[in-house]
Amino acid sequence: MDHLEFRLLGSIDACVGGRRLEIGPRKRRFVLAALLLDLNRPVPVERLIDAVWEGGPPDSARMTVQGHVYRLRKSGVRVESDPAGYVLCADPDHVDALRFRRLAARAAQEPGEPGADLLETALALWRGPALGGPGGGMPLEVAGVELEEARLAAVEELARRRLTLGQPERAVAPLRAMVTAEPRQERLVSLLMTAFYRLGRQAEALELYERTRRLLADQLGVDPGAELQATFEALLSGHTT
C-alpha cells in the first residue's frame, strides 16, 4: 500500500505513489510544514498561527488554521486533535527533512567513504530552498535557516571527505551547486578551487577566485578572508594539500 511522503527540502509538498497531492494554498502548506517539523508531537494552535502569518495575524486566524487542518485531513494527511493542539502522525522516514538529518548524523559516525556516501544520499533529497524559500512566520523562518545551515555543513563535509579520499571529481558537483546558490561562502569556494586544481583545471580555480574577490568587494566592500587567500596563494605556488 502506498504511503504519504512529505517534502520540505524544496517546495512544501506531499506525494503518494509518486503522485503529488493537491494540498492547496500557500498558508495551508505553512500549516503542514509546521506540523511536520514537530512530527508526532502536539503543536499548539498559537504556534501554527505564528508559522502562517509573518506579521500580526487577523482576528480570524484560529478559525482559518482550523479550516486548513480540516482540509489537510480531507486530502489524506493524518492530523489528530490533542488537548495541546494538533499532531501530524507519520513515519519520520517519510519526511525528507527528517531523513536528511538522520543520514547526516549517521555520516558523522562513519569514517571515510561510507560516511561520504551517506552524505551524498542525504544531499540528494534536496530539490530547492528549504520550505520553498522565504515566507511564513518566525517558526518557519528559523527552521528554514537551520535546514539550510545543515545543508551547507553537509556539502562542506562531503567535499572535504572526497578530497581526502583522492576523489576531487566527486566533490565538484555538490560544491558548484552550493557556490552558485551561496557565492559568498568562502570555505566552499576554497574547496571548489582545490577540487578544480586537483583535476588539472587551474584556470577555472583562478577564475573562480577572481569572481569571488570581485563579488566580495562589490557587495560587502571586503577582501577575501585568510583561508580563501591562502588557497589562492597555494594554487599559484602549486603547494596545495
Tab-separated table of N, CA and C in Angstrom, residues 8-12 26 30 54 126 128-137 140-141 143-145 148 151:
chain	number	residue	atom	x	y	z
A	8	LEU	N	9.930	18.789	2.417
A	8	LEU	CA	10.199	20.139	2.907
A	8	LEU	C	11.495	20.705	2.337
A	9	LEU	N	12.311	19.848	1.717
A	9	LEU	CA	13.608	20.278	1.184
A	9	LEU	C	13.434	20.767	-0.248
A	10	GLY	N	12.729	21.857	-0.357
A	10	GLY	CA	12.262	22.407	-1.620
A	10	GLY	C	10.858	22.912	-1.350
A	11	SER	N	9.991	22.848	-2.317
A	11	SER	CA	8.607	23.253	-2.067
A	11	SER	C	7.967	22.321	-1.040
A	12	ILE	N	6.988	22.861	-0.311
A	12	ILE	CA	6.288	22.079	0.711
A	12	ILE	C	5.238	21.237	0.006
A	26	ARG	N	-0.932	28.488	-0.188
A	26	ARG	CA	0.357	28.642	0.487
A	26	ARG	C	0.236	28.548	2.007
A	30	PHE	N	2.038	26.102	4.863
A	30	PHE	CA	2.757	26.531	6.056
A	30	PHE	C	2.276	25.747	7.281
A	54	GLU	N	3.300	36.260	8.818
A	54	GLU	CA	4.574	36.931	9.071
A	54	GLU	C	4.395	38.114	10.016
A	126	TRP	N	17.483	16.987	-1.500
A	126	TRP	CA	17.156	18.403	-1.693
A	126	TRP	C	16.710	18.673	-3.118
A	128	GLY	N	15.454	22.141	-3.721
A	128	GLY	CA	15.438	23.602	-3.805
A	128	GLY	C	15.589	24.184	-2.421
A	129	PRO	N	15.323	25.492	-2.255
A	129	PRO	CA	15.442	26.114	-0.930
A	129	PRO	C	14.518	25.447	0.084
A	130	ALA	N	14.994	25.312	1.308
A	130	ALA	CA	14.198	24.682	2.367
A	130	ALA	C	12.868	25.389	2.535
A	131	LEU	N	11.804	24.607	2.675
A	131	LEU	CA	10.447	25.109	2.896
A	131	LEU	C	9.999	26.054	1.779
A	132	GLY	N	10.547	25.835	0.595
A	132	GLY	CA	10.136	26.633	-0.552
A	132	GLY	C	10.709	28.032	-0.578
A	133	GLY	N	11.679	28.323	0.284
A	133	GLY	CA	12.267	29.656	0.303
A	133	GLY	C	11.584	30.554	1.321
A	134	PRO	N	11.911	31.845	1.310
A	134	PRO	CA	11.360	32.771	2.306
A	134	PRO	C	9.835	32.788	2.295
A	135	GLY	N	9.260	32.961	3.466
A	135	GLY	CA	7.808	33.006	3.594
A	135	GLY	C	7.379	32.372	4.897
A	136	GLY	N	6.191	32.677	5.322
A	136	GLY	CA	5.700	32.145	6.589
A	136	GLY	C	6.197	32.974	7.756
A	137	GLY	N	5.756	32.583	8.935
A	137	GLY	CA	6.114	33.309	10.142
A	137	GLY	C	7.426	32.845	10.736
A	140	LEU	N	8.785	29.053	10.933
A	140	LEU	CA	9.237	28.501	9.655
A	140	LEU	C	10.512	29.185	9.188
A	141	GLU	N	10.614	30.473	9.443
A	141	GLU	CA	11.834	31.188	9.057
A	141	GLU	C	13.045	30.609	9.767
A	143	ALA	N	13.306	27.590	11.146
A	143	ALA	CA	13.525	26.212	10.691
A	143	ALA	C	14.200	26.188	9.329
A	144	GLY	N	13.789	27.091	8.442
A	144	GLY	CA	14.397	27.145	7.118
A	144	GLY	C	15.873	27.482	7.183
A	145	VAL	N	16.227	28.453	8.019
A	145	VAL	CA	17.638	28.826	8.185
A	145	VAL	C	18.440	27.653	8.736
A	148	GLU	N	19.008	25.050	6.016
A	148	GLU	CA	19.993	25.499	5.029
A	148	GLU	C	21.401	25.439	5.609
A	151	ARG	N	22.463	21.895	5.491
A	151	ARG	CA	22.807	21.531	4.111
A	151	ARG	C	24.207	22.012	3.765
